[in-house]
Tab-separated table of C-alpha atoms in Angstrom:
chain	number	residue	atom	x	y	z
A	1	UNK	CA	-48.353	-13.543	-26.490
A	2	UNK	CA	-45.427	-15.275	-28.096
A	3	UNK	CA	-42.067	-15.728	-26.315
A	4	UNK	CA	-38.775	-15.474	-28.216
A	5	UNK	CA	-36.376	-18.461	-28.080
A	6	UNK	CA	-33.809	-16.330	-26.197
A	7	UNK	CA	-36.211	-15.520	-23.330
A	8	UNK	CA	-35.802	-18.850	-21.456
A	9	UNK	CA	-32.016	-18.625	-21.795
A	10	UNK	CA	-32.025	-15.031	-20.533
A	11	UNK	CA	-34.237	-15.974	-17.581
A	12	UNK	CA	-31.990	-18.940	-16.739
A	13	UNK	CA	-28.862	-16.748	-16.926
A	14	UNK	CA	-30.426	-14.113	-14.643
A	15	UNK	CA	-31.498	-16.794	-12.155
A	16	UNK	CA	-27.952	-18.223	-12.136
A	17	UNK	CA	-26.446	-14.771	-11.541
A	18	UNK	CA	-28.887	-14.167	-8.670
A	19	UNK	CA	-27.960	-17.506	-7.064
A	20	UNK	CA	-24.194	-17.019	-7.412
A	21	UNK	CA	-24.074	-13.347	-6.408
A	22	UNK	CA	-22.942	-12.528	-2.854
A	23	UNK	CA	-25.814	-12.038	-0.454
A	24	UNK	CA	-24.652	-8.619	0.682
A	25	UNK	CA	-21.865	-6.110	0.166
A	26	UNK	CA	-20.028	-5.159	3.339
A	27	UNK	CA	-18.372	-1.780	3.049
A	28	UNK	CA	-17.346	-0.388	6.414
A	29	UNK	CA	-16.677	3.103	7.661
A	30	UNK	CA	-14.834	3.769	10.915
A	31	UNK	CA	-12.855	0.549	10.479
A	32	UNK	CA	-9.269	0.399	11.767
A	33	UNK	CA	-6.455	-1.488	10.007
A	34	UNK	CA	-3.020	-2.194	11.532
A	35	UNK	CA	-0.382	-4.425	10.037
A	36	UNK	CA	3.105	-5.187	8.830
A	37	UNK	CA	4.750	-5.805	5.471
A	38	UNK	CA	7.947	-7.255	4.024
A	39	UNK	CA	9.421	-7.386	0.536
A	40	UNK	CA	11.450	-5.712	-2.202
A	41	UNK	CA	12.666	-2.105	-2.261
A	42	UNK	CA	14.461	-0.157	-4.993
A	43	UNK	CA	16.335	3.147	-4.675
A	44	UNK	CA	16.917	4.857	-8.002
A	45	UNK	CA	19.536	7.497	-8.710
A	46	UNK	CA	22.597	7.301	-10.977
A	47	UNK	CA	22.448	3.541	-10.389
A	48	UNK	CA	19.767	1.334	-8.970
A	49	UNK	CA	20.097	-0.276	-5.574
A	50	UNK	CA	17.723	-3.152	-4.837
A	51	UNK	CA	17.169	-4.215	-1.279
A	52	UNK	CA	14.913	-5.868	1.237
A	53	UNK	CA	12.593	-3.928	3.458
A	54	UNK	CA	9.550	-3.904	5.614
A	55	UNK	CA	7.124	-1.611	7.291
A	56	UNK	CA	4.278	-0.981	9.664
A	57	UNK	CA	1.005	0.663	8.668
A	58	UNK	CA	-2.204	1.901	10.231
A	59	UNK	CA	-5.358	3.110	8.476
A	60	UNK	CA	-8.784	4.374	9.468
A	61	UNK	CA	-11.906	4.333	7.297
A	62	UNK	CA	-13.355	7.844	7.129
A	63	UNK	CA	-16.104	6.518	4.850
A	64	UNK	CA	-16.633	3.224	3.085
A	65	UNK	CA	-14.594	4.610	0.147
A	66	UNK	CA	-11.812	6.731	1.752
A	67	UNK	CA	-9.174	5.773	4.314
A	68	UNK	CA	-6.542	7.917	6.005
A	69	UNK	CA	-3.288	6.073	6.546
A	70	UNK	CA	0.192	6.308	7.986
A	71	UNK	CA	3.239	4.146	7.282
A	72	UNK	CA	6.744	3.590	8.662
A	73	UNK	CA	9.118	1.867	6.230
A	74	UNK	CA	12.729	0.762	6.253
A	75	UNK	CA	14.962	-1.034	3.780
A	76	UNK	CA	18.577	-2.095	3.470
A	77	UNK	CA	20.350	-1.597	0.125
A	78	UNK	CA	23.734	-3.345	0.374
A	79	UNK	CA	24.740	-2.551	-3.238
A	80	UNK	CA	24.737	1.161	-2.442
A	81	UNK	CA	25.781	0.774	1.217
A	82	UNK	CA	22.532	2.522	2.185
A	83	UNK	CA	19.698	2.078	4.607
A	84	UNK	CA	16.477	3.924	3.890
A	85	UNK	CA	13.949	5.080	6.484
A	86	UNK	CA	10.573	6.655	5.778
A	87	UNK	CA	7.463	7.950	7.511
A	88	UNK	CA	4.462	9.060	5.469
A	89	UNK	CA	0.771	9.841	5.828
A	90	UNK	CA	-2.066	10.385	3.388
A	91	UNK	CA	-5.360	9.104	2.082
A	92	UNK	CA	-6.520	6.297	-0.204
A	93	UNK	CA	-9.562	5.529	-2.310
A	94	UNK	CA	-10.739	2.024	-1.437
A	95	UNK	CA	-13.217	-0.225	-3.219
A	96	UNK	CA	-14.371	-2.026	-0.080
A	97	UNK	CA	-17.436	-3.948	-1.233
A	98	UNK	CA	-15.869	-7.292	-2.120
A	99	UNK	CA	-13.556	-9.773	-0.446
A	100	UNK	CA	-10.787	-8.459	-2.707
A	101	UNK	CA	-10.178	-4.827	-1.697
A	102	UNK	CA	-8.136	-2.734	-4.181
A	103	UNK	CA	-6.894	0.749	-3.286
A	104	UNK	CA	-4.847	3.674	-4.573
A	105	UNK	CA	-3.828	6.835	-2.728
A	106	UNK	CA	-1.592	9.836	-2.259
A	107	UNK	CA	0.867	10.335	0.622
A	108	UNK	CA	3.547	12.770	1.712
A	109	UNK	CA	6.328	12.157	4.168
A	110	UNK	CA	9.887	12.465	5.379
A	111	UNK	CA	12.659	10.100	4.314
A	112	UNK	CA	16.274	9.585	5.352
A	113	UNK	CA	18.915	7.739	3.362
A	114	UNK	CA	21.575	6.572	5.814
A	115	UNK	CA	24.973	5.818	4.342
A	116	UNK	CA	26.529	2.663	5.841
A	117	UNK	CA	29.937	3.088	4.183
A	118	UNK	CA	32.530	5.555	5.511
A	119	UNK	CA	30.898	8.956	5.632
A	120	UNK	CA	30.788	12.300	7.374
A	121	UNK	CA	34.469	13.184	7.327
A	122	UNK	CA	36.162	15.685	5.032
A	123	UNK	CA	35.822	14.677	1.397
A	124	UNK	CA	33.245	11.992	2.124
A	125	UNK	CA	29.470	12.203	1.638
A	126	UNK	CA	27.164	13.012	4.536
A	127	UNK	CA	25.964	10.064	6.634
A	128	UNK	CA	22.314	11.194	6.458
A	129	UNK	CA	20.320	12.801	3.678
A	130	UNK	CA	16.850	13.852	4.742
A	131	UNK	CA	14.293	14.432	1.996
A	132	UNK	CA	10.587	15.006	1.615
A	133	UNK	CA	8.640	12.744	-0.663
A	134	UNK	CA	5.330	12.473	-2.461
A	135	UNK	CA	4.145	8.923	-3.037
A	136	UNK	CA	1.411	6.906	-4.696
A	137	UNK	CA	0.519	3.797	-2.680
A	138	UNK	CA	-1.499	1.068	-4.378
A	139	UNK	CA	-2.426	-2.500	-3.679
A	140	UNK	CA	-4.995	-5.167	-3.175
A	141	UNK	CA	-5.931	-7.016	-0.003
A	142	UNK	CA	-7.947	-10.178	0.483
A	143	UNK	CA	-10.251	-10.050	3.512
A	144	UNK	CA	-10.277	-13.553	4.976
A	145	UNK	CA	-12.877	-12.393	7.497
A	146	UNK	CA	-13.808	-9.192	9.362
A	147	UNK	CA	-10.678	-9.400	11.515
A	148	UNK	CA	-7.826	-10.316	9.136
A	149	UNK	CA	-6.641	-9.435	5.623
A	150	UNK	CA	-3.481	-10.068	3.595
A	151	UNK	CA	-2.342	-8.802	0.243
A	152	UNK	CA	0.135	-6.935	-1.927
A	153	UNK	CA	1.163	-3.290	-1.445
A	154	UNK	CA	3.247	-1.195	-3.807
A	155	UNK	CA	4.381	2.394	-3.423
A	156	UNK	CA	6.244	4.740	-5.763
A	157	UNK	CA	7.830	7.749	-4.050
A	158	UNK	CA	9.298	10.810	-5.740
A	159	UNK	CA	11.939	12.250	-3.410
A	160	UNK	CA	12.360	16.029	-3.299
A	161	UNK	CA	14.743	17.599	-4.195
A	162	UNK	CA	15.526	14.887	-6.723
A	163	UNK	CA	19.026	15.764	-7.879
A	164	UNK	CA	22.159	15.587	-5.800
A	165	UNK	CA	24.088	12.904	-3.977
A	166	UNK	CA	21.020	10.888	-2.935
A	167	UNK	CA	18.314	8.882	-4.615
A	168	UNK	CA	15.616	10.619	-6.664
A	169	UNK	CA	12.903	7.981	-6.328
A	170	UNK	CA	11.994	4.965	-4.272
A	171	UNK	CA	9.805	1.947	-5.051
A	172	UNK	CA	8.575	-0.805	-2.742
A	173	UNK	CA	6.643	-4.002	-3.437
A	174	UNK	CA	5.630	-5.677	-0.191
A	175	UNK	CA	3.517	-8.631	0.894
A	176	UNK	CA	1.427	-7.500	3.848
A	177	UNK	CA	-0.955	-8.697	6.529
A	178	UNK	CA	-3.249	-6.664	8.750
A	179	UNK	CA	-5.747	-6.921	11.568
A	180	UNK	CA	-9.121	-5.165	11.228
A	181	UNK	CA	-11.542	-3.944	13.902
A	182	UNK	CA	-14.224	-1.379	14.660
A	183	UNK	CA	-16.842	-1.739	11.919
């Protein structure tokens, strides 16, 4: 039997891949995540109002691919004299088999834009504008070990109803860190 010249190269490449591949994939169900985030926030309406914000989050792994999650967010937008508060819950699809863990999800929640400028009196806008929102969270985390991860989290939120005296959408881009347990 005669061997082609590519066979030794193919065998060497496969051996190299086998040596460099991770020894096991660790996807966990029933894993808890709790953490905090800080970063950039943008309210969009007739104008755009950038700001700084932060949040707290908690998630639970229903399976190795799906997490339920809840978030509390806040941001200050000095250009629009607004503070923004939000609470949302939903689910995310997670690719949790590598040290880098990307995710994307769908959430719903309640949001309040709080006007910091004069408000509430006759002829002035209301001090609070409560809205519901539908959001798409996305991000990627790096698992340093089984107890700690850090990464980037983004979230685009469509605020309902969109028109009126308040913002129609909200975007955040946060750096985050979280503790993990229960795998």
